PDB file of C-alpha atoms in Angstrom:
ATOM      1  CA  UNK A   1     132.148 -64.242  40.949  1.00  0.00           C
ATOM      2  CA  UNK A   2     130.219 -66.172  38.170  1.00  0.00           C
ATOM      3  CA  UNK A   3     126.553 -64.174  37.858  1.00  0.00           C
ATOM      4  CA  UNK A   4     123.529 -66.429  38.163  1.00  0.00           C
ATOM      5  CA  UNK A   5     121.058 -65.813  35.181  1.00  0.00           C
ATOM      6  CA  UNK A   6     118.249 -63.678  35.427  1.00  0.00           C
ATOM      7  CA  UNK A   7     114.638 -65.828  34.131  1.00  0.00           C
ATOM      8  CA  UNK A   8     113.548 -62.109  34.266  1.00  0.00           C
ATOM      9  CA  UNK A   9     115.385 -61.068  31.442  1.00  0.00           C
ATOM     10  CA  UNK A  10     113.616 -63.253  28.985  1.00  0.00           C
ATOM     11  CA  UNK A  11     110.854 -64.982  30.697  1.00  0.00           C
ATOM     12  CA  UNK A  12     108.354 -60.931  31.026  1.00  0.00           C
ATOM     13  CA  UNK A  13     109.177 -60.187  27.610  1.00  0.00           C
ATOM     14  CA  UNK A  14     108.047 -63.626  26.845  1.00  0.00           C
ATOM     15  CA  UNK A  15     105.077 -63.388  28.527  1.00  0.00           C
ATOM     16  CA  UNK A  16     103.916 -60.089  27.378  1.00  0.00           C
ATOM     17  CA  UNK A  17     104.418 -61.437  23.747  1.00  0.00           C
ATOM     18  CA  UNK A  18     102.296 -64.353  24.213  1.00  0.00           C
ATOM     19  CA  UNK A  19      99.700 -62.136  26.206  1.00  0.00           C
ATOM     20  CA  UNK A  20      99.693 -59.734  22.920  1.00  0.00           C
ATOM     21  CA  UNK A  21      99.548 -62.845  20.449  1.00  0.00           C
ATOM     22  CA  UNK A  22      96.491 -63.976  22.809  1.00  0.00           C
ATOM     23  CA  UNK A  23      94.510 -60.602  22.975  1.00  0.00           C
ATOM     24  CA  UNK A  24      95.329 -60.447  18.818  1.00  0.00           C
ATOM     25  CA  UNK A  25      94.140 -64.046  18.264  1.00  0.00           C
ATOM     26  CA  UNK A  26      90.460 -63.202  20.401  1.00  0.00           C
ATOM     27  CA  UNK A  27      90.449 -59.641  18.832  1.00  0.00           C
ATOM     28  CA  UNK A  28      90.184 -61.728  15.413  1.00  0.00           C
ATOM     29  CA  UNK A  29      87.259 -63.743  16.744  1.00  0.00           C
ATOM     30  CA  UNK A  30      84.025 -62.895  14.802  1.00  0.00           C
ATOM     31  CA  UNK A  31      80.995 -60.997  16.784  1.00  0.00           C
ATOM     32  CA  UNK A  32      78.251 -63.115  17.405  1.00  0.00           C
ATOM     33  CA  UNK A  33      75.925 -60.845  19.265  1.00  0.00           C
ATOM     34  CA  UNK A  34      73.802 -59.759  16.296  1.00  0.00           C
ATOM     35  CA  UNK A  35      72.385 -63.586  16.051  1.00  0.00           C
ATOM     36  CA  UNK A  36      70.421 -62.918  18.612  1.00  0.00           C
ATOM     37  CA  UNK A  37      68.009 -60.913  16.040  1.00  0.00           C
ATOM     38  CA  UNK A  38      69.458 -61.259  12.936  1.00  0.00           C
ATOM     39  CA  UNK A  39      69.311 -64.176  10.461  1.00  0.00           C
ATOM     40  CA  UNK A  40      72.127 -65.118   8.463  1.00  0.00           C
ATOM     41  CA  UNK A  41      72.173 -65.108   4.891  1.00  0.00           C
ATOM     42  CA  UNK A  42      75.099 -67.433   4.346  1.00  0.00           C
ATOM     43  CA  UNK A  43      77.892 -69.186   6.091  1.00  0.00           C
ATOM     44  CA  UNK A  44      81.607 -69.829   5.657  1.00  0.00           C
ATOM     45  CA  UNK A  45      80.328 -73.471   4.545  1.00  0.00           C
ATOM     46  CA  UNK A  46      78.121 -72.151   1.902  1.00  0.00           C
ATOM     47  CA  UNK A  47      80.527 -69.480   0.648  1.00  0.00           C
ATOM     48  CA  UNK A  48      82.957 -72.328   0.376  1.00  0.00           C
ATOM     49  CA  UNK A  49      80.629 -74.739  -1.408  1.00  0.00           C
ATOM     50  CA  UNK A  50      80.032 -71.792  -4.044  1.00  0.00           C
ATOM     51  CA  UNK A  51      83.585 -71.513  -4.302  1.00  0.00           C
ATOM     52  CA  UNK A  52      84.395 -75.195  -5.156  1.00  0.00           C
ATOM     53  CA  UNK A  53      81.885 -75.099  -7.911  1.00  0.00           C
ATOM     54  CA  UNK A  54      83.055 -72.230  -9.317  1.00  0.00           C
ATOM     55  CA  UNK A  55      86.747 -73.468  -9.712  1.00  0.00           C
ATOM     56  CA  UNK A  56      84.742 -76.986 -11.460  1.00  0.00           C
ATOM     57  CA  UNK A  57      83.365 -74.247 -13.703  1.00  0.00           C
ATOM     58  CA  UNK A  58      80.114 -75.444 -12.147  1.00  0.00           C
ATOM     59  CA  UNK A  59      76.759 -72.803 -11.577  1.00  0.00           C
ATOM     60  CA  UNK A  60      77.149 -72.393  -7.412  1.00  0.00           C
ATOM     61  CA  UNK A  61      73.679 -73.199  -6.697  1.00  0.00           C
ATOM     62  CA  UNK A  62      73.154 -73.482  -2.977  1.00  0.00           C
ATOM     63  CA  UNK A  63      69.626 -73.394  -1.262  1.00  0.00           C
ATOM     64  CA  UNK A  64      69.049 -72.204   2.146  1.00  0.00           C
ATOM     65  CA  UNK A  65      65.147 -71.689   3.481  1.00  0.00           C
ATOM     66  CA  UNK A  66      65.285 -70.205   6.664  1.00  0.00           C
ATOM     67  CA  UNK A  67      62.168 -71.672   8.998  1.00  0.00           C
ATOM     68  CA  UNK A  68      61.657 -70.951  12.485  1.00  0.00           C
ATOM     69  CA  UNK A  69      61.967 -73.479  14.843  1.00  0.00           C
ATOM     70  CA  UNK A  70      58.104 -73.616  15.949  1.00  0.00           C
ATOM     71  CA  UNK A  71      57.786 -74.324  12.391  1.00  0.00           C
ATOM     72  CA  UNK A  72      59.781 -77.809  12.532  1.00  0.00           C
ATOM     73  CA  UNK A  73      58.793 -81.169  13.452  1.00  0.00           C
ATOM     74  CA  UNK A  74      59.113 -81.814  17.049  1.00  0.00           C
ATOM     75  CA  UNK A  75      60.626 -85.215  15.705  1.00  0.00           C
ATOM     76  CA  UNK A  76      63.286 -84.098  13.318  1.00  0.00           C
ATOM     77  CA  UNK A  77      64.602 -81.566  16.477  1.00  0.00           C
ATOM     78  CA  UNK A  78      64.925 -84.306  18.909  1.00  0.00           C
ATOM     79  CA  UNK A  79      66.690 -86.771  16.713  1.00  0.00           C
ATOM     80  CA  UNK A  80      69.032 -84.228  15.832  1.00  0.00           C
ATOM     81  CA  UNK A  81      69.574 -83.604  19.494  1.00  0.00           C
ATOM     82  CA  UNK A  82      69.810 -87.366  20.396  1.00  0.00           C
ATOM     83  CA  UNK A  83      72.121 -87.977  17.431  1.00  0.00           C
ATOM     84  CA  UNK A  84      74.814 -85.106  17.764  1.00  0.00           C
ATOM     85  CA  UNK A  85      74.841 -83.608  21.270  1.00  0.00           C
ATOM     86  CA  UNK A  86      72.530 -85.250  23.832  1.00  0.00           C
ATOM     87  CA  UNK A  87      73.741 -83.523  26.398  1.00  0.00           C
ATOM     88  CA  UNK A  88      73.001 -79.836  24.880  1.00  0.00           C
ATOM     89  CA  UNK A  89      71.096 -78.469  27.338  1.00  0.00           C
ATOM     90  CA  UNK A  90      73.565 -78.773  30.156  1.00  0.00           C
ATOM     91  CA  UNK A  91      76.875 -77.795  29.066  1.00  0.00           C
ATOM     92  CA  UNK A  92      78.298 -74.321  28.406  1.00  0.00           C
ATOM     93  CA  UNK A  93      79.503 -74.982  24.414  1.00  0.00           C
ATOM     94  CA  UNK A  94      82.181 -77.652  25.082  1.00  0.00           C
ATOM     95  CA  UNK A  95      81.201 -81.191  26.300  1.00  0.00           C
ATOM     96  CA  UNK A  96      84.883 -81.839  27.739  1.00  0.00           C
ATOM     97  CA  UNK A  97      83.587 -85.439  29.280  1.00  0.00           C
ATOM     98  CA  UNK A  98      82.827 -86.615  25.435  1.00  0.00           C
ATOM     99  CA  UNK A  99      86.159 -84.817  24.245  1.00  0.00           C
ATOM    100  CA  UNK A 100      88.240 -86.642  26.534  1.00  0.00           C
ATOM    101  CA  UNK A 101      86.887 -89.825  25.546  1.00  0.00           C
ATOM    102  CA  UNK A 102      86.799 -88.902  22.032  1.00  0.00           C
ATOM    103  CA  UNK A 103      90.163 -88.740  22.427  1.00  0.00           C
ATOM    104  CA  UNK A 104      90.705 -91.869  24.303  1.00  0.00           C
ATOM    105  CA  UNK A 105      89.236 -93.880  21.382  1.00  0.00           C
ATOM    106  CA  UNK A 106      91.343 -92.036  18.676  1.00  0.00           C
ATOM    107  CA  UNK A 107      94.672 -92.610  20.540  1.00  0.00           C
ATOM    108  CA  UNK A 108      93.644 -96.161  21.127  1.00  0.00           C
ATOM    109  CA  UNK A 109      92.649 -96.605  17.523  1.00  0.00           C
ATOM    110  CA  UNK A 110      95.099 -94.465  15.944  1.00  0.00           C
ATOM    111  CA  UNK A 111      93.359 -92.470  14.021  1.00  0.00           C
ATOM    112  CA  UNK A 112      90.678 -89.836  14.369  1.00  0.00           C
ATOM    113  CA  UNK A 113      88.117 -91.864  14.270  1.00  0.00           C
ATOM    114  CA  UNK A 114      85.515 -90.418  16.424  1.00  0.00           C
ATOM    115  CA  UNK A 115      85.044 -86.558  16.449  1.00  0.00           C
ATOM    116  CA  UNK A 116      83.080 -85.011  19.936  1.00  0.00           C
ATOM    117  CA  UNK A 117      81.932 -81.612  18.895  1.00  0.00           C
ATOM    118  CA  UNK A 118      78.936 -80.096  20.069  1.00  0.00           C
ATOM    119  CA  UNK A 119      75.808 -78.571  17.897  1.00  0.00           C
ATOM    120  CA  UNK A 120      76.675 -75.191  19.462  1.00  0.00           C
ATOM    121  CA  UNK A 121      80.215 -76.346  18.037  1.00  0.00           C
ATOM    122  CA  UNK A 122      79.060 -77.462  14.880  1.00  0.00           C
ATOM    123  CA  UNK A 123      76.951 -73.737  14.517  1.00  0.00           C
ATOM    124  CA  UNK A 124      80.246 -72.356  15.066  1.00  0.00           C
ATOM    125  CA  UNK A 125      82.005 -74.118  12.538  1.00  0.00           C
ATOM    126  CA  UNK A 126      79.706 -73.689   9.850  1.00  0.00           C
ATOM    127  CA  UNK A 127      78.697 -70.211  10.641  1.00  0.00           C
ATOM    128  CA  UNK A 128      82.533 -68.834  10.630  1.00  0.00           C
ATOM    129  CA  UNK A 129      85.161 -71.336   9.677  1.00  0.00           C
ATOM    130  CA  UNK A 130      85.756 -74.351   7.554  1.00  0.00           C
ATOM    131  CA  UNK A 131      86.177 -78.152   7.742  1.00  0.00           C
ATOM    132  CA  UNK A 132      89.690 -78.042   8.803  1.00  0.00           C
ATOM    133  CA  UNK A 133      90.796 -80.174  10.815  1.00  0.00           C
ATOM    134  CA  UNK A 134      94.061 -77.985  11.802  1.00  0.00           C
ATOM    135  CA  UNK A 135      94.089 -77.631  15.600  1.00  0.00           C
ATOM    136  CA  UNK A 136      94.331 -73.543  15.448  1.00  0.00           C
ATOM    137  CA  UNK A 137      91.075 -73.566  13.540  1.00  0.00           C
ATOM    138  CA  UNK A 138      89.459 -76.100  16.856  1.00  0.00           C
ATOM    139  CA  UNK A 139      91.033 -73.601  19.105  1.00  0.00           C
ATOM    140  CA  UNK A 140      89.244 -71.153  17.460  1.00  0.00           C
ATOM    141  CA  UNK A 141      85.530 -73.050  17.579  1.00  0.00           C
ATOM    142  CA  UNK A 142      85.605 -73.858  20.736  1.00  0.00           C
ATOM    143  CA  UNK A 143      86.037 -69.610  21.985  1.00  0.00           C
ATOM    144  CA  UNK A 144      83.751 -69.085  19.284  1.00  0.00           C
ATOM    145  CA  UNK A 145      81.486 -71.822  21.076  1.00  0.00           C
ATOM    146  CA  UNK A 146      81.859 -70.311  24.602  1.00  0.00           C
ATOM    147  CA  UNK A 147      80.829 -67.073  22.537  1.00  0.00           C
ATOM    148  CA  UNK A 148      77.484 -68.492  21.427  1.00  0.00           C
ATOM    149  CA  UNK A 149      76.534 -69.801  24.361  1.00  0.00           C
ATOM    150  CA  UNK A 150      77.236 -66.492  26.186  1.00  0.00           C
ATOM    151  CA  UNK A 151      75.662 -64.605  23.567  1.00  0.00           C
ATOM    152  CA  UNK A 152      72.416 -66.823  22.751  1.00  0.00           C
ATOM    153  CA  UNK A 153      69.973 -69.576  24.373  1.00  0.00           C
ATOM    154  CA  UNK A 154      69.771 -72.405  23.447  1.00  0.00           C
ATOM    155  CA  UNK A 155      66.682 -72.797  21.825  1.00  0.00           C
ATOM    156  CA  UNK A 156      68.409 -69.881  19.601  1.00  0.00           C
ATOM    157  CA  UNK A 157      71.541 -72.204  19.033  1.00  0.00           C
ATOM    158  CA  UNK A 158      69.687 -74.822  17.996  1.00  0.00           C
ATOM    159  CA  UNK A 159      67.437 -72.490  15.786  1.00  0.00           C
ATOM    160  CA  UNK A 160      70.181 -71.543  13.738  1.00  0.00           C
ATOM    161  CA  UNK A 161      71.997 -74.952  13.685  1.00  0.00           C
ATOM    162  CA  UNK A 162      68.425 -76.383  12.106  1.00  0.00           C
ATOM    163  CA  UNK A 163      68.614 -73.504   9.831  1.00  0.00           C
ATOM    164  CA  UNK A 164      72.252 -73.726   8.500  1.00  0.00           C
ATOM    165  CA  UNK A 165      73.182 -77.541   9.196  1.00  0.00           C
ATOM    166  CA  UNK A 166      74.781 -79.051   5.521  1.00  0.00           C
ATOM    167  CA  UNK A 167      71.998 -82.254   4.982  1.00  0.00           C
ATOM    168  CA  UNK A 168      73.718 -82.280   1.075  1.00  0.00           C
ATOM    169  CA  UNK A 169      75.837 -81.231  -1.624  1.00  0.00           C
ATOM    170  CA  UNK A 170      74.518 -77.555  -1.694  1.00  0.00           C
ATOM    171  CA  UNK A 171      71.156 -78.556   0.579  1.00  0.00           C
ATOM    172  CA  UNK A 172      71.478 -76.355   3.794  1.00  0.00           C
ATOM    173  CA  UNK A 173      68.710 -76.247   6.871  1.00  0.00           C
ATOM    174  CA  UNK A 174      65.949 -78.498   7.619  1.00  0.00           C
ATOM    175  CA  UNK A 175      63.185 -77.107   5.707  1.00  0.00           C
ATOM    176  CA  UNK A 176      65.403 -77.588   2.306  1.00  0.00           C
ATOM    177  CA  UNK A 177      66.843 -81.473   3.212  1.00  0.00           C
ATOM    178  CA  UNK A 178      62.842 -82.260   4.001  1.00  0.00           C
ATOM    179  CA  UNK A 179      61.770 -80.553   0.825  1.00  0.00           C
ATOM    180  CA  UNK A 180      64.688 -82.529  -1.004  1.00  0.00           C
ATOM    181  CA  UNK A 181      64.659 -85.631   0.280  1.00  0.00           C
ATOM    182  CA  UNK A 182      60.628 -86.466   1.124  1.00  0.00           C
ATOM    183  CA  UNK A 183      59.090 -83.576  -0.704  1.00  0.00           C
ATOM    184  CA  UNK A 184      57.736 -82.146   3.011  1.00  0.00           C
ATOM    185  CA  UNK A 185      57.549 -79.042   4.640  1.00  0.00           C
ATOM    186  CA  UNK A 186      59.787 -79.652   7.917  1.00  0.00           C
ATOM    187  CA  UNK A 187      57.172 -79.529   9.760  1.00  0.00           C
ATOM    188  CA  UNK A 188      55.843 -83.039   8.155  1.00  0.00           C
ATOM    189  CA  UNK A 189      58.329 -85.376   9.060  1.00  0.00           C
ATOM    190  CA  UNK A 190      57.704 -87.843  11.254  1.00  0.00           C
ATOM    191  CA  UNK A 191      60.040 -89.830  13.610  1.00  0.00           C
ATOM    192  CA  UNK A 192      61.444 -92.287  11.031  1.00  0.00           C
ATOM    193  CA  UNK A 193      62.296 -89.554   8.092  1.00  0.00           C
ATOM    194  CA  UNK A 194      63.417 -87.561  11.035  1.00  0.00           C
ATOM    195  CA  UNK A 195      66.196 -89.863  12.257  1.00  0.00           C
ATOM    196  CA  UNK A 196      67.193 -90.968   9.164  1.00  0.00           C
ATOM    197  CA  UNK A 197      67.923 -87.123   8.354  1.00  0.00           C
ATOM    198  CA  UNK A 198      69.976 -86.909  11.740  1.00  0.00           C
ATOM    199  CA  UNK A 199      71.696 -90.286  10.696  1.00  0.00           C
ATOM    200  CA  UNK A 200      72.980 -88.509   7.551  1.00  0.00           C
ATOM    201  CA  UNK A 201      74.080 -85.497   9.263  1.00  0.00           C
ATOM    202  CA  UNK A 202      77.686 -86.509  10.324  1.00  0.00           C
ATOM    203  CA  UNK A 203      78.455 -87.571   6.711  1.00  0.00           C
ATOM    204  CA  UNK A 204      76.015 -85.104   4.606  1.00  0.00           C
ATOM    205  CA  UNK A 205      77.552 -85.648   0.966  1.00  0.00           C
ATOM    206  CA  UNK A 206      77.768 -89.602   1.562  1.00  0.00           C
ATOM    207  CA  UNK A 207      74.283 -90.090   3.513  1.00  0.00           C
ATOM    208  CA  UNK A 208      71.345 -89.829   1.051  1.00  0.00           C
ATOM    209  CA  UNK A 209      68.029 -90.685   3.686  1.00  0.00           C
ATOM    210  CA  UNK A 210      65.583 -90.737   1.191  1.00  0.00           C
ATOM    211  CA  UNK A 211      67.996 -93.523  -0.996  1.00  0.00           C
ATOM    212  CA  UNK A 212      67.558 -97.421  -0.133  1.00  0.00           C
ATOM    213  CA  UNK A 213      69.649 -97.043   3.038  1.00  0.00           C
ATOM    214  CA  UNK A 214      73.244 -98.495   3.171  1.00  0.00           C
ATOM    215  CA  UNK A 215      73.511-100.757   6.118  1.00  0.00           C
ATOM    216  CA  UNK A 216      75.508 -97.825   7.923  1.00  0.00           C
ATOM    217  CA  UNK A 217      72.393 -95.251   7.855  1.00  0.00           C
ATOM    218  CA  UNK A 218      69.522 -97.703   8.700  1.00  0.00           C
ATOM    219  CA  UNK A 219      71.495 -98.985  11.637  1.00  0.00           C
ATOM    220  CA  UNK A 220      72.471 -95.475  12.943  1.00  0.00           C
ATOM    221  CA  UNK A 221      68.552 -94.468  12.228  1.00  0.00           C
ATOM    222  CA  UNK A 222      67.570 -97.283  14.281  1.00  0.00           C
ATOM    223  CA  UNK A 223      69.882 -96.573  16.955  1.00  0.00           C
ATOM    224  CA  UNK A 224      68.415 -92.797  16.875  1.00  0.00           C
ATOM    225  CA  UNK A 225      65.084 -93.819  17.266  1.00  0.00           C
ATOM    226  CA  UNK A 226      65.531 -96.429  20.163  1.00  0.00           C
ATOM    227  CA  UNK A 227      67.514 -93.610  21.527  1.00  0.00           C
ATOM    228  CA  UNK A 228      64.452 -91.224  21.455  1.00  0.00           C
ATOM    229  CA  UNK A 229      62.036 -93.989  22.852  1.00  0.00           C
ATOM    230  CA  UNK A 230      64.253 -94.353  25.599  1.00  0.00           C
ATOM    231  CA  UNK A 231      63.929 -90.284  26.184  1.00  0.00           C
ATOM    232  CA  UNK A 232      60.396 -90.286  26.159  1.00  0.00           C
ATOM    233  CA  UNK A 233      60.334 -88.134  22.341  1.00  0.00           C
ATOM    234  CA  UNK A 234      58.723 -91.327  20.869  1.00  0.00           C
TER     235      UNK A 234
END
């Protein structure tokens, strides 16, 4: 009599691999506890921004001013809230609603045209890991995410994202893009500066605010700061 196969055999074996892969892959995920208190002094994105100028044979200058968030314009934090995650105070790291039409638009245009990652996302990403687009490394920022958001508020997340957000070729944190770009603490800027500086912010080494704007920044700053009337910021 022929034996039936045993699933049992392979499938256990199978499992418990992938169960050990899993609990290796989140042991490798970076502690994020000590944010709570602590301050960073740099991030993957500036340690890889040093390390592209040093293989152009170029000084790695990168400037980083870390301001509290009482200590930036009321403005400049709600544009960047309107312009990159408007609905950060009510999901848990992951905005799965904007994902899954993010990726709705890509497959119908595609391409990926239109990206749907949160500022506690974004923290993640510049904090630990790199701009990547390899689909490991967005497995690994979105746990990383769900870590934060355990971890920290979010008045905390958005702290640090202020603080370590790329607004330039080597310009990192509000208080260093104001300084750069309109010669102003960033506690100075008012709505218009402000949502010009969120404009730039998906494109930071293309976007100059303080430049004549290209067509594509003045229409996304205007679109900021109807969005912001519309709140009730303005």
């Amino acid at each position: 009599m022929k034996r039936r196969p045993n699933p049992g055999k392979w499938l256990w074996p199978a499992l418990a691999a992938l169960l050990a892969a899993c609990a290796v892959y989140l042991s490798s995920l970076p502690e994020v506890g000590h944010l709570r208190r602590e301050n960073p002094k740099t991030t993957a994105f500036i340690e890889l921004h040093k390390e592209r100028m040093r293989a152009k044979g170029l000084k790695p200058l990168a400037r980083m001013t870390w301001t509290p968030i009482d200590s930036i314009s009321p403005d400049l934090v709600h544009a960047v809230i309107i312009s990159e995650d408007d609905m950060f105070y009510l999901h848990k790291g992951v905005d799965w609603e904007a994902l899954r039409e993010a990726m709705k638009y890509n497959i119908e245009k595609r391409r990926p045209a239109r990206g749907a990652s949160t500022i506690t996302q974004q923290l993640a990403r510049n904090l630990f890991l790199s701009p990547s687009k390899n689909p490991l490394r967005k497995i690994k920022e979105y746990l990383i995410a769900r870590r934060l958001e355990k971890a920290l508020s979010k008045r905390r997340i958005l702290e640090l994202y202020l603080n370590v957000a790329e607004w330039g070729p080597g310009i990192y944190g509000a208080q260093e893009a104001c300084r750069t770009y309109y010669g102003k603490e960033a506690s100075e800027v008012g709505p218009e500066e402000s949502a010009a500086l969120a404009a730039a912010l998906p494109s930071p080494r293309k976007l100059n605010p303080a430049r004549p704007p290209r067509k594509r920044l003045l229409r996304r700053r205007e679109v900021i700061l109807e969005r912001m009337r519309k709140a009730g910021y303005l």
